[in-house]
XYZ file of C-alpha atoms in Angstrom:
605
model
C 27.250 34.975 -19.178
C 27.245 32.472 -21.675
C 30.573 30.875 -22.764
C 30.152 31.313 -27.036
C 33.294 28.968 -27.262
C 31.672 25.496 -28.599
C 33.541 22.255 -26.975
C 32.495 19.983 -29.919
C 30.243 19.415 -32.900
C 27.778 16.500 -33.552
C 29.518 13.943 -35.773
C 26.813 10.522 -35.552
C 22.712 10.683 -34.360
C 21.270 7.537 -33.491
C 17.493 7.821 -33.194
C 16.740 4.426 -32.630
C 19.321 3.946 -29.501
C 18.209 8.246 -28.502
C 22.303 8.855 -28.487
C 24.342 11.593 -30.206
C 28.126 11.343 -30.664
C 30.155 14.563 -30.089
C 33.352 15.148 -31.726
C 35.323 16.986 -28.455
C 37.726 19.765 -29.336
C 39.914 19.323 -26.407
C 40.000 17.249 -23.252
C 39.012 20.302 -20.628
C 40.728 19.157 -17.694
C 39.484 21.988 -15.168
C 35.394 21.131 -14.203
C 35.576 24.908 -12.473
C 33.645 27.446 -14.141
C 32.743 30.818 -12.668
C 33.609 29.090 -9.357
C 30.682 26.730 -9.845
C 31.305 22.780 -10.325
C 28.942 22.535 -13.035
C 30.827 22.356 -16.510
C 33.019 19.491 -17.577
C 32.761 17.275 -20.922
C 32.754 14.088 -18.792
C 30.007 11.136 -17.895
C 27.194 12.709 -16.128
C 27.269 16.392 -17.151
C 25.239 18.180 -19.678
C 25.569 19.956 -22.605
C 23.204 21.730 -25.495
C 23.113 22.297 -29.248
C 21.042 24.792 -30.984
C 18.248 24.232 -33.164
C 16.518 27.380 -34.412
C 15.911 29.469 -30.838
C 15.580 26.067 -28.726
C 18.505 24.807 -26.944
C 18.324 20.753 -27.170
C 19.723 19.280 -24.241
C 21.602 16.556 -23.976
C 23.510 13.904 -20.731
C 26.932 12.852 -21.554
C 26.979 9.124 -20.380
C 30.144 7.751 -22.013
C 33.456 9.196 -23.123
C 36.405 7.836 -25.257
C 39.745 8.527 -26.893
C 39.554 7.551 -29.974
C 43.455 6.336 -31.610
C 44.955 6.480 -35.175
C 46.299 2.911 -36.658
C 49.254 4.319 -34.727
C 48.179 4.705 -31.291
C 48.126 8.274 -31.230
C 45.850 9.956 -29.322
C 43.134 11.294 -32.528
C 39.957 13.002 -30.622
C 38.070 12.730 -27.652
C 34.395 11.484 -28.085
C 31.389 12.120 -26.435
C 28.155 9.813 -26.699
C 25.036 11.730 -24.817
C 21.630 10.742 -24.346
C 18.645 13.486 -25.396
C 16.989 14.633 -22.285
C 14.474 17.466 -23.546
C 14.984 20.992 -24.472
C 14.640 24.410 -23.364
C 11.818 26.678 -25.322
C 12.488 29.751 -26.093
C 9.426 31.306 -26.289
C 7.973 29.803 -22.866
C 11.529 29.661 -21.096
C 11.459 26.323 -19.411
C 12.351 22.791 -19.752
C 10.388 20.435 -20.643
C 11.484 16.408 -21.028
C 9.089 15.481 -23.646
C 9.301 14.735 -27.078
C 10.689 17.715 -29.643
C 10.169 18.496 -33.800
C 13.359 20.227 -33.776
C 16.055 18.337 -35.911
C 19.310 17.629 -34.590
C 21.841 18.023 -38.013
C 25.006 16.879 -38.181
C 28.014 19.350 -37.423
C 26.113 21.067 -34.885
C 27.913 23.111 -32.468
C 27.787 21.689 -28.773
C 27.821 24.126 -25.989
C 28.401 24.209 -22.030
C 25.292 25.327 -20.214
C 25.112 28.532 -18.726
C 24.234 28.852 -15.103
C 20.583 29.737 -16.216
C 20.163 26.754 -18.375
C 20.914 24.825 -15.671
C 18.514 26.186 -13.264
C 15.745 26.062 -15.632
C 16.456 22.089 -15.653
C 16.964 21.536 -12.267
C 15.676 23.270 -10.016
C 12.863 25.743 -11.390
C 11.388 23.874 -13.987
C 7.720 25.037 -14.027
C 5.750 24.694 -11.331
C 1.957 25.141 -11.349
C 1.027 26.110 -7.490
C 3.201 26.309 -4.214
C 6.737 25.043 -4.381
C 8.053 21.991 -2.195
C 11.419 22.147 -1.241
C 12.650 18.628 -0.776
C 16.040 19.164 0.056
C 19.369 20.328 -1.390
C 20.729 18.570 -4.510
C 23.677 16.199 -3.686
C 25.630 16.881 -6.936
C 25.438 20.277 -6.277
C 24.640 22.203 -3.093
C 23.785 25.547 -4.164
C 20.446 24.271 -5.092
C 17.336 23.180 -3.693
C 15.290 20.398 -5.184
C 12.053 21.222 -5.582
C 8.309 20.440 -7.113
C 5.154 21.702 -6.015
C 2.729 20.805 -3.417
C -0.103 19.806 -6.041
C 2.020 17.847 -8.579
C 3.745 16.011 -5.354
C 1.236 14.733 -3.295
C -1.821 14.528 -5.640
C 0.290 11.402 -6.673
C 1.127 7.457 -5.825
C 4.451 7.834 -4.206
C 6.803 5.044 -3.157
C 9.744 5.171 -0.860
C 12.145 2.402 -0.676
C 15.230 1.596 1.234
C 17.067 -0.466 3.221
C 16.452 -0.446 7.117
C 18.160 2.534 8.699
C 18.273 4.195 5.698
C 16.048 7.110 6.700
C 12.733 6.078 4.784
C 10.940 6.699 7.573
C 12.199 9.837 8.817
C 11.766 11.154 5.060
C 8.119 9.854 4.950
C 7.215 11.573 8.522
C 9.367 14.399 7.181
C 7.093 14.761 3.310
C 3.734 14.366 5.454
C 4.665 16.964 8.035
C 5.428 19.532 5.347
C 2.220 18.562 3.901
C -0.087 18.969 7.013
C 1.467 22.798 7.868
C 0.806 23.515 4.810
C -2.631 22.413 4.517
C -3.979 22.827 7.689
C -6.147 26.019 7.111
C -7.272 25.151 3.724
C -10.915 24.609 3.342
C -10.501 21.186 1.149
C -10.913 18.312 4.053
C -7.422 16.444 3.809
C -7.387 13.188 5.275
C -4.459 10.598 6.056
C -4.585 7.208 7.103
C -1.294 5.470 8.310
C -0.969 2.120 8.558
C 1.757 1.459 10.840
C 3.047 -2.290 10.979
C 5.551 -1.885 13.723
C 4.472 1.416 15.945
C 7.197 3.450 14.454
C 4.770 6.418 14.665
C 2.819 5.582 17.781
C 4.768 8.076 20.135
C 2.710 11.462 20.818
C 4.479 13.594 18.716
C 5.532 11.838 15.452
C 4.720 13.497 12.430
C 2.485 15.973 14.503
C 1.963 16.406 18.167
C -1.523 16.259 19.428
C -1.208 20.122 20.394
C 0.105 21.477 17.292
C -3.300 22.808 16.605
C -3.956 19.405 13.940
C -6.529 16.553 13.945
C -4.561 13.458 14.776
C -5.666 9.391 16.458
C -3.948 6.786 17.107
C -6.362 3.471 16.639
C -6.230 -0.315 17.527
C -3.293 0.691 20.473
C -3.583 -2.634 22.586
C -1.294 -0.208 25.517
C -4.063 2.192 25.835
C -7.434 2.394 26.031
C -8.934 0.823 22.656
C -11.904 2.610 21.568
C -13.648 0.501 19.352
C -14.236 1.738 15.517
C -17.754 1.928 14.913
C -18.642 0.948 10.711
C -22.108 0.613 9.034
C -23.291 -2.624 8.190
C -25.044 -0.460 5.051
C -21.085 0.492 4.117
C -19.956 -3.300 3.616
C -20.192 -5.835 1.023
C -19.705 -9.196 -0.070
C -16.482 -7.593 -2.200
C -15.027 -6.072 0.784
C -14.939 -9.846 2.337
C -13.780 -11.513 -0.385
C -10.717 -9.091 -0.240
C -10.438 -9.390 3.048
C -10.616 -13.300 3.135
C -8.483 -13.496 -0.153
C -11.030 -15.590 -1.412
C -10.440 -17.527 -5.371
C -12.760 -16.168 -7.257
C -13.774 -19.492 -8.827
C -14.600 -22.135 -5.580
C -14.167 -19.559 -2.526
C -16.073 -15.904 -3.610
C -19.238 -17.978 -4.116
C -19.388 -18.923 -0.747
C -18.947 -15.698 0.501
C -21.445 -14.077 -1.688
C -24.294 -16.348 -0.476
C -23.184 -16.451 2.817
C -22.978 -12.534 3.374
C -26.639 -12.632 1.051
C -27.922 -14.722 3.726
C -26.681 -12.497 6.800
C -27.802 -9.346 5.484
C -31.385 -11.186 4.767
C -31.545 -12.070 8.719
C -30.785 -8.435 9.660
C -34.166 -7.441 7.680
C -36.329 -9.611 9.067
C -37.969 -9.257 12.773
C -36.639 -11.706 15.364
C -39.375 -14.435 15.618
C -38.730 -14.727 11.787
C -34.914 -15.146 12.271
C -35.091 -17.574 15.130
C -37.033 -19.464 12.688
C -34.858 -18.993 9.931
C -31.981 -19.802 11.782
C -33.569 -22.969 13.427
C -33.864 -24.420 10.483
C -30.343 -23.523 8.565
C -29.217 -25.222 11.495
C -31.552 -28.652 10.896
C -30.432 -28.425 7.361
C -26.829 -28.389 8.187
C -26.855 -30.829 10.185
C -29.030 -33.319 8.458
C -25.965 -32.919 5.340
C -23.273 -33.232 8.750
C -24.702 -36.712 9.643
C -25.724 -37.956 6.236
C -22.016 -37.437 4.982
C -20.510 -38.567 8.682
C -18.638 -35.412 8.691
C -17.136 -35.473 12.201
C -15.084 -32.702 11.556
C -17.505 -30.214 10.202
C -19.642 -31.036 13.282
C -16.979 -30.083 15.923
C -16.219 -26.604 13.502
C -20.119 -25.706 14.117
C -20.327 -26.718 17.756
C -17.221 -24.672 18.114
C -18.532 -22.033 16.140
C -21.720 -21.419 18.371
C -20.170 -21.965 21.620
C -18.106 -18.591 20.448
C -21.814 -16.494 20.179
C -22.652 -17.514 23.855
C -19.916 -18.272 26.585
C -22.099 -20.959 28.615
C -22.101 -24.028 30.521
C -24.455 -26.048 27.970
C -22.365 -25.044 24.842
C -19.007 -26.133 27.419
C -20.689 -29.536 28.423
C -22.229 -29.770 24.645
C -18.736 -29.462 23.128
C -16.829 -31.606 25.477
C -19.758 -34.697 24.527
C -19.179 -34.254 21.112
C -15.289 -34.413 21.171
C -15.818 -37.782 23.250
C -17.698 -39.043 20.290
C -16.001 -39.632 16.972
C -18.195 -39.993 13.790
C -16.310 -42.899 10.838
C -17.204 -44.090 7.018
C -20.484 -45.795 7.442
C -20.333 -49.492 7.899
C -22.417 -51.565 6.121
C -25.673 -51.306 4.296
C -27.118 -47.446 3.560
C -29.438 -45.941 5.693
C -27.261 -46.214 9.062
C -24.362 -43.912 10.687
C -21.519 -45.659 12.870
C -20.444 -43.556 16.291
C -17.548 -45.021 17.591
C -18.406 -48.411 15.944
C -22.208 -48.445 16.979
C -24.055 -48.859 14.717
C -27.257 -46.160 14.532
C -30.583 -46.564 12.108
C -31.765 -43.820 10.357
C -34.602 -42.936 13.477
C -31.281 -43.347 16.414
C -29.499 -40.797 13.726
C -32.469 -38.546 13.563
C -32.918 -38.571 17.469
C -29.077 -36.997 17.855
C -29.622 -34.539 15.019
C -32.584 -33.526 17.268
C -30.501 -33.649 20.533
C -27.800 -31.571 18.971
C -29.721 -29.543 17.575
C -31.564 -28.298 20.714
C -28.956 -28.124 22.567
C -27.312 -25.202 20.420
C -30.810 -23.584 19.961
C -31.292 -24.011 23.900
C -30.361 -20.080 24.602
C -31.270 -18.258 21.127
C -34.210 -17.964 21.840
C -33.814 -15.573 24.667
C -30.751 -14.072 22.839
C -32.502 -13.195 19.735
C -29.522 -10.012 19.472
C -26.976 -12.737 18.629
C -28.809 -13.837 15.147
C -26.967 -9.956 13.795
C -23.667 -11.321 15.365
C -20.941 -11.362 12.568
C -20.407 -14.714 13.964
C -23.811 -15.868 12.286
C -22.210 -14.759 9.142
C -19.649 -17.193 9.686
C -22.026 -19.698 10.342
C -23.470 -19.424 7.276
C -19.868 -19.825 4.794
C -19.462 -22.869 7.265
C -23.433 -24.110 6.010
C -22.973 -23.556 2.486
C -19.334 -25.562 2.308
C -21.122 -28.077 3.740
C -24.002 -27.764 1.912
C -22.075 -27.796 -1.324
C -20.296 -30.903 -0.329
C -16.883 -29.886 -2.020
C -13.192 -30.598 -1.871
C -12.473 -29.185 1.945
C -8.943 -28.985 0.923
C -10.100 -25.931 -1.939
C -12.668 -24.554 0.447
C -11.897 -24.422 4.689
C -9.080 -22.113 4.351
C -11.484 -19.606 3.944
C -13.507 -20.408 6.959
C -10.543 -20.662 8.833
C -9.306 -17.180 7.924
C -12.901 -15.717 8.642
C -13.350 -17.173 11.404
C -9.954 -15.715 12.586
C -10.911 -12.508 11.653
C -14.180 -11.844 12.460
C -12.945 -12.764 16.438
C -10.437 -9.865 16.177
C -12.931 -7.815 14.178
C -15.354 -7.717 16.810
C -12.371 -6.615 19.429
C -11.644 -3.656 17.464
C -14.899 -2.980 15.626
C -18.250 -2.158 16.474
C -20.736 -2.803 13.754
C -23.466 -0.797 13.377
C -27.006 -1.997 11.741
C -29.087 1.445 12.454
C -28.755 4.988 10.160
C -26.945 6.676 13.113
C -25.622 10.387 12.203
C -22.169 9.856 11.562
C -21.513 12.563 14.434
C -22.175 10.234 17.108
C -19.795 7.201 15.217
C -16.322 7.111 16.010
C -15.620 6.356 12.556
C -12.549 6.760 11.693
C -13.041 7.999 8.589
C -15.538 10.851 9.077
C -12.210 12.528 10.784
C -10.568 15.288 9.079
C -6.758 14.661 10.038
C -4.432 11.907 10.196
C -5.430 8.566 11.747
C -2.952 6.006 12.521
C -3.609 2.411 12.643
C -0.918 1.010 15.470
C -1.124 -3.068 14.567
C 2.247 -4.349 16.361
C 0.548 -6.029 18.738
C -1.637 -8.390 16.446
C -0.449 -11.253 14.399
C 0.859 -10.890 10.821
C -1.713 -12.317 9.223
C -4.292 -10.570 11.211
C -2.397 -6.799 10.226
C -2.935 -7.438 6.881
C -6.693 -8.647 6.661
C -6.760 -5.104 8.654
C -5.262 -3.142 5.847
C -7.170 -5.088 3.283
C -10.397 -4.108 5.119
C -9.800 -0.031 5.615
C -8.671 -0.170 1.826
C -11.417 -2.194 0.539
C -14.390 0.156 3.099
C -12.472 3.415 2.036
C -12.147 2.782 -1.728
C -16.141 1.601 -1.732
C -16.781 4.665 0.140
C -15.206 7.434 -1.867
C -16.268 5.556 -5.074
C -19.869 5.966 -3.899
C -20.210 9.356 -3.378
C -21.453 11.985 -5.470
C -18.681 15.119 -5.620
C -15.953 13.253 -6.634
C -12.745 15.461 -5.354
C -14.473 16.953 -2.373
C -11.517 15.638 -0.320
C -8.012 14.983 -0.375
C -7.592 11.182 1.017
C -4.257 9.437 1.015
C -3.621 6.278 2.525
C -0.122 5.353 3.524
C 1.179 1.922 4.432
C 4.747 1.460 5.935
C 6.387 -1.722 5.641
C 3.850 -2.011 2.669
C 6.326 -5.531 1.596
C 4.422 -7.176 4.602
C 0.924 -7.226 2.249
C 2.448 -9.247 -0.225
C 4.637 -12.063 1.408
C 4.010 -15.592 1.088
C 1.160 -14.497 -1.746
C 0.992 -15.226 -5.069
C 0.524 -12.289 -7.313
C -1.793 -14.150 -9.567
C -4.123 -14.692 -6.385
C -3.593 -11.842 -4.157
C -6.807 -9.868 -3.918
C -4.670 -6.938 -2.291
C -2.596 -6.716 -4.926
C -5.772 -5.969 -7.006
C -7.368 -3.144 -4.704
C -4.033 -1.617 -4.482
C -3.781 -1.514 -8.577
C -7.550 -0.138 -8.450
C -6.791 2.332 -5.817
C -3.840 3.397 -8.422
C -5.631 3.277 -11.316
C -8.836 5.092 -10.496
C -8.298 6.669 -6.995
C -6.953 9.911 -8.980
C -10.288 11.107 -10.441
C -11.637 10.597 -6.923
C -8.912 12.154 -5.106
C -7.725 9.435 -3.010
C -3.999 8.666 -3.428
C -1.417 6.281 -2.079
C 2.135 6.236 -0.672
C 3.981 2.454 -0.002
C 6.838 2.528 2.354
C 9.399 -0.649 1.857
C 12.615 -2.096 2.504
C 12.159 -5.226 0.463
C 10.696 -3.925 -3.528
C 11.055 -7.516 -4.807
C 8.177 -8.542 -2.707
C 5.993 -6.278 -4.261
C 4.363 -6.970 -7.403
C 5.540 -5.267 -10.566
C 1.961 -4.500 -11.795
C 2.001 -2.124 -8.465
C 5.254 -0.671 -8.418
C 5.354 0.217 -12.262
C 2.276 2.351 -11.551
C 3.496 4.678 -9.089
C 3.998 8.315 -9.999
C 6.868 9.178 -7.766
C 9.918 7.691 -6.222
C 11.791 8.497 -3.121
C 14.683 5.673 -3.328
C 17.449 5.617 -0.281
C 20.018 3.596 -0.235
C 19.231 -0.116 -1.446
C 22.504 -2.887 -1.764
C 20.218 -6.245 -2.300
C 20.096 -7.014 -6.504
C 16.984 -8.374 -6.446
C 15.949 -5.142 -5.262
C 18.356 -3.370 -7.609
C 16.753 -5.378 -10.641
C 12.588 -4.678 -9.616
C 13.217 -0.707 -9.216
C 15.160 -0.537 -12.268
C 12.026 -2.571 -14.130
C 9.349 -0.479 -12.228
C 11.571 3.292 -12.258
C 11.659 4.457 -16.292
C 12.549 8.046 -14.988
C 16.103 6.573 -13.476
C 18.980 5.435 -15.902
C 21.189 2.601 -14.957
C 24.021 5.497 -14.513
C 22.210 6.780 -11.430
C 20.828 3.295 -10.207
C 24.522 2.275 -10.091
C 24.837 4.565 -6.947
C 22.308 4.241 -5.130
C 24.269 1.455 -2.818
C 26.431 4.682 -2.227
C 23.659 6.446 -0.312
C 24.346 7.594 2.995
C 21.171 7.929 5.891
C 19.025 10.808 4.984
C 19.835 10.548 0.988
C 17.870 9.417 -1.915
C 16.829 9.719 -5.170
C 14.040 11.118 -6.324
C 12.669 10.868 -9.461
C 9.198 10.632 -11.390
C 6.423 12.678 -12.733
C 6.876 15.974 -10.465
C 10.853 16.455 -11.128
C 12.197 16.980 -14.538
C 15.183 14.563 -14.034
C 15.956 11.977 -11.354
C 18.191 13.916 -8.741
C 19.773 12.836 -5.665
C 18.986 14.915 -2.227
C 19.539 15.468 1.128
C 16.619 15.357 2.771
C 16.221 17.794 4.840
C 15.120 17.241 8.488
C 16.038 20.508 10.403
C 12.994 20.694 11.596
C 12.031 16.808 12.781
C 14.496 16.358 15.599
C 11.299 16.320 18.095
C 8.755 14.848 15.076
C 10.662 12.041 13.844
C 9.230 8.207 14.205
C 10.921 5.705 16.374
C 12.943 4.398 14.257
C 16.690 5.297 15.582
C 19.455 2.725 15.649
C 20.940 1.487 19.426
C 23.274 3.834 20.504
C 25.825 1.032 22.744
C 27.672 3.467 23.858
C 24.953 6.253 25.290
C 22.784 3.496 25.965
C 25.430 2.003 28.517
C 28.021 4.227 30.335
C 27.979 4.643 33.692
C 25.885 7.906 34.874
């Protein structure tokens, strides 16, 4: 029943600041109503006015006493922020702009117990509802969205370490898969797990819960390589991977990948030929410029496409041999201060170049090696004869890459039916991507390459939403360290995956303890927040920058947080509310994640 007694009326608007000063009748001292804790006139409660049949609602966030010239205690005053209002004629909230006037003198009124739940906790939901967990401020309510607006969304959840991001993002997914699993709409997830937090059997799922679920790249086990299409990459893909700058480095790449995919097309007589002769080239430009170093990269380079004695005894002659500036007049090289003509030059560029030839012409397979695409960025940086400084990192970082690619990938050049691929992502189910066991740098051009294949391929296709794909990366701060945002290629395929995944139905959720160290142009574009307990103020300072659906009131408390609380706030909730997750049913599902226990861990049996 609602209480007609007003506790106020509305004395000063301020439109510009979105604040309304309430003259309070009386300083209510007892916050019981109707044995519910939901009614006081203080900070961080709500109140309504009417206007016409819609009930305005409106957040106390400040309160005074306000004292004659003689100290005496005058009136109480209330200064409240406009959150939405409740319509009358649909009966729901809604926090979105309003064309009913607030006037001055207007009574203010305590919610009623219905008010309250129609701004909380059933505001309207299109589809299922999602219970989250129970609302910290009060516990006689659940929070809750639904399943569509939730998940078809970019969620981020942030926290310190052991502050129970990971159980809640386990937690989110595992209520998603029940729910989903007999739906005729493929759903598929792809975890990217930086530190094998979810590499035990039964996290999230458990292989015999009835769900599609693999664990890739797993160094422990047996790794069954990942077969992709060479018709599914691109030169984009490797300039993402590679982080290439788009002004001195993507060029490179471009030709060089050009050139690869031309030697796949052509029949092997015609790429032995081909490749003979890339490799005269390259070295005629190696011995004209007396680039030692460039030599020793290619040598080193081939002797990776064929483990054998000549390339062993070939590489060990040229590291005995060291290539300086040309002395005196043109036309002759210097090796080790001999001095060679132009035909003594021409005889070792022969020699050298026969030597690395010596086996490729029984091997003709190797010429669709990915190493031969290497081969060629390392030919056109020579060939274009620029600052090495602006241009080797990137053959050092493909080179890198492409040894551990062909580990864990198997590249296929044929129009196999994807039925007989293990590709991972022609599986309906959740796929996780276990990359403790590789080198930082090496987890990340990982990441960069599933995001750049998977966004190409769902972009490609012709039904747009004929899947739900959503790729989830823990530790997500890892992609962006040490890299500046102006330059980061992942930063831009995670801003494209935000910006246009939605229409395709591919979403993403980012996992962190450390928000500062991802860019602002990413965080400010995700839909919904799950935020646990974070004390670092440079932390503080990028979600308050990023979160517009969290005032500084609530921010303020979020060091408070205990394990298994957060605040969630965005699109799918109608205000930011704190919650206790709830995990009832992920004692035997959660990651490993779990603090020491000293104690346990060491008494005596």
């Amino acid at each position: 029943m609602e209480n007609k007694n007003p506790i106020g009326y509305v004395h000063k608007i301020d439109i510009l600041k979105n604040t309304v000063a309430i003259y309070c009748y009386e300083n209510i001292s007892e916050p019981v109503h109707n044995s519910i804790n939901y009614f006081n006139p203080h900070p961080n409660v709500m109140v309504k006015i009417y206007s016409g049949f819609d009930s305005i609602i409106l957040k106390i966030i400040s309160s005074e006493i306000v004292r004659d010239k003689d100290g005496n205690i005058k009136y109480k005053q209330l200064i409240c922020n406009i959150l939405g209002y409740i319509s009358a004629y649909k009966q729901q909230f809604s926090a979105s702009i309003f064309n009913s006037p607030i006037l001055l003198n207007s009574e203010v009124l305590e919610l009623t117990k219905n008010d309250l739940e129609k701004i909380k906790y059933n505001q309207h939901i299109d589809g299922k509802k999602y219970t989250i967990g129970k609302d910290l401020e009060n516990q006689y309510f659940d929070v809750t969205t639904s399943y569509d607006s939730f998940f078809t969304s970019h969620i981020g959840i942030f926290g310190n370490t052991g502050s129970g991001k990971s159980v809640t993002l386990a937690k989110i997914y595992r209520d998603f898969i029940k729910e989903t699993k007999n739906m005729k709409m493929q759903n598929k997830l792809f975890l990217f797990d930086y530190n094998n937090e979810y590499n035990k059997n039964n996290a999230i799922v458990a292989f015999d819960e009835g769900y599609s679920k693999k664990i890739y790249l797993n160094k422990n086990e047996q790794n069954i390589k990942i077969d992709i299409k060479l018709s599914d990459l691109d030169e984009d893909i490797w300039i993402n991977v590679f982080n290439a700058t788009k002004k001195t480095q993507a060029p490179i790449i471009k030709r060089a990948w050009k050139k690869f995919i031309s030697t796949t097309q052509k029949t092997e007589f015609e790429n032995s030929k081909a490749f003979k002769d890339a490799i005269e080239q390259i070295l005629f430009n190696i011995i004209k410029n007396n680039n030692f170093e460039s030599l020793i990269k290619l040598t080193d380079l081939f002797y990776s496409l064929n483990d054998s004695n000549e390339y062993k005894k070939f590489l060990e002659k040229l590291t005995k041999i060291k290539i300086n500036k040309a002395q005196g007049g043109s036309g002759s090289t210097t090796f080790s201060g001999i001095r060679l003509d132009d035909k003594k030059s021409e005889e070792l560029k022969q020699d050298i170049k026969n030597d690395i030839c010596n086996d490729l012409e029984e091997q003709n397979q190797n010429i669709k090696n990915l190493n031969i695409f290497i081969f060629y960025i390392l030919y056109y940086i020579i060939e274009y004869d620029v600052n090495s400084d602006w241009v080797m990192p990137i053959y050092y970082r493909a080179n890198t890459f492409i040894k551990e690619f062909n580990e864990v990938f198997n590249l296929v050049y044929d129009d196999r039916n994807p039925k007989e691929m293990n590709d991972f992502f022609n599986i309906n189910g959740l796929s996780i991507f276990s990359l403790q066991q590789y080198k930082y740098k090496i987890k990340n051009m990982i990441i960069i390459f599933s995001l750049s294949l998977i966004h190409k391929k769902i972009t490609n296709r012709e039904n747009k939403q004929e899947e739900y794909i959503c790729l989830i990366i823990d530790e997500a701060h890892n992609l962006f360290k040490n890299i500046d945002e102006e330059d980061s290629n992942i930063a831009d395929i995670i801003e494209t995956i935000i910006r246009e995944g939605r229409k395709f139905g591919l979403f993403i959720t980012l996992s962190s303890q450390r928000l500062h160290d991802i860019p602002q142009s990413v965080l400010s574009q995700m839909h919904n927040f799950m935020i646990h307990k974070i004390i670092s103020e440079p932390d503080l300072r990028a979600m308050k920058i990023a979160n517009s659906y969290v005032d500084e009131q609530k921010l303020n408390l979020i060091p408070l947080l205990t394990p298994g609380q957060c605040l969630v706030s965005g699109r799918s909730f109608s205000e930011a509310r704190f919650v206790e997750i709830d995990i009832k049913e992920m004692e035997n599902n959660k990651p490993d994640s779990d603090n020491m226990n000293l104690y346990k861990d060491n008494k005596d049996e």
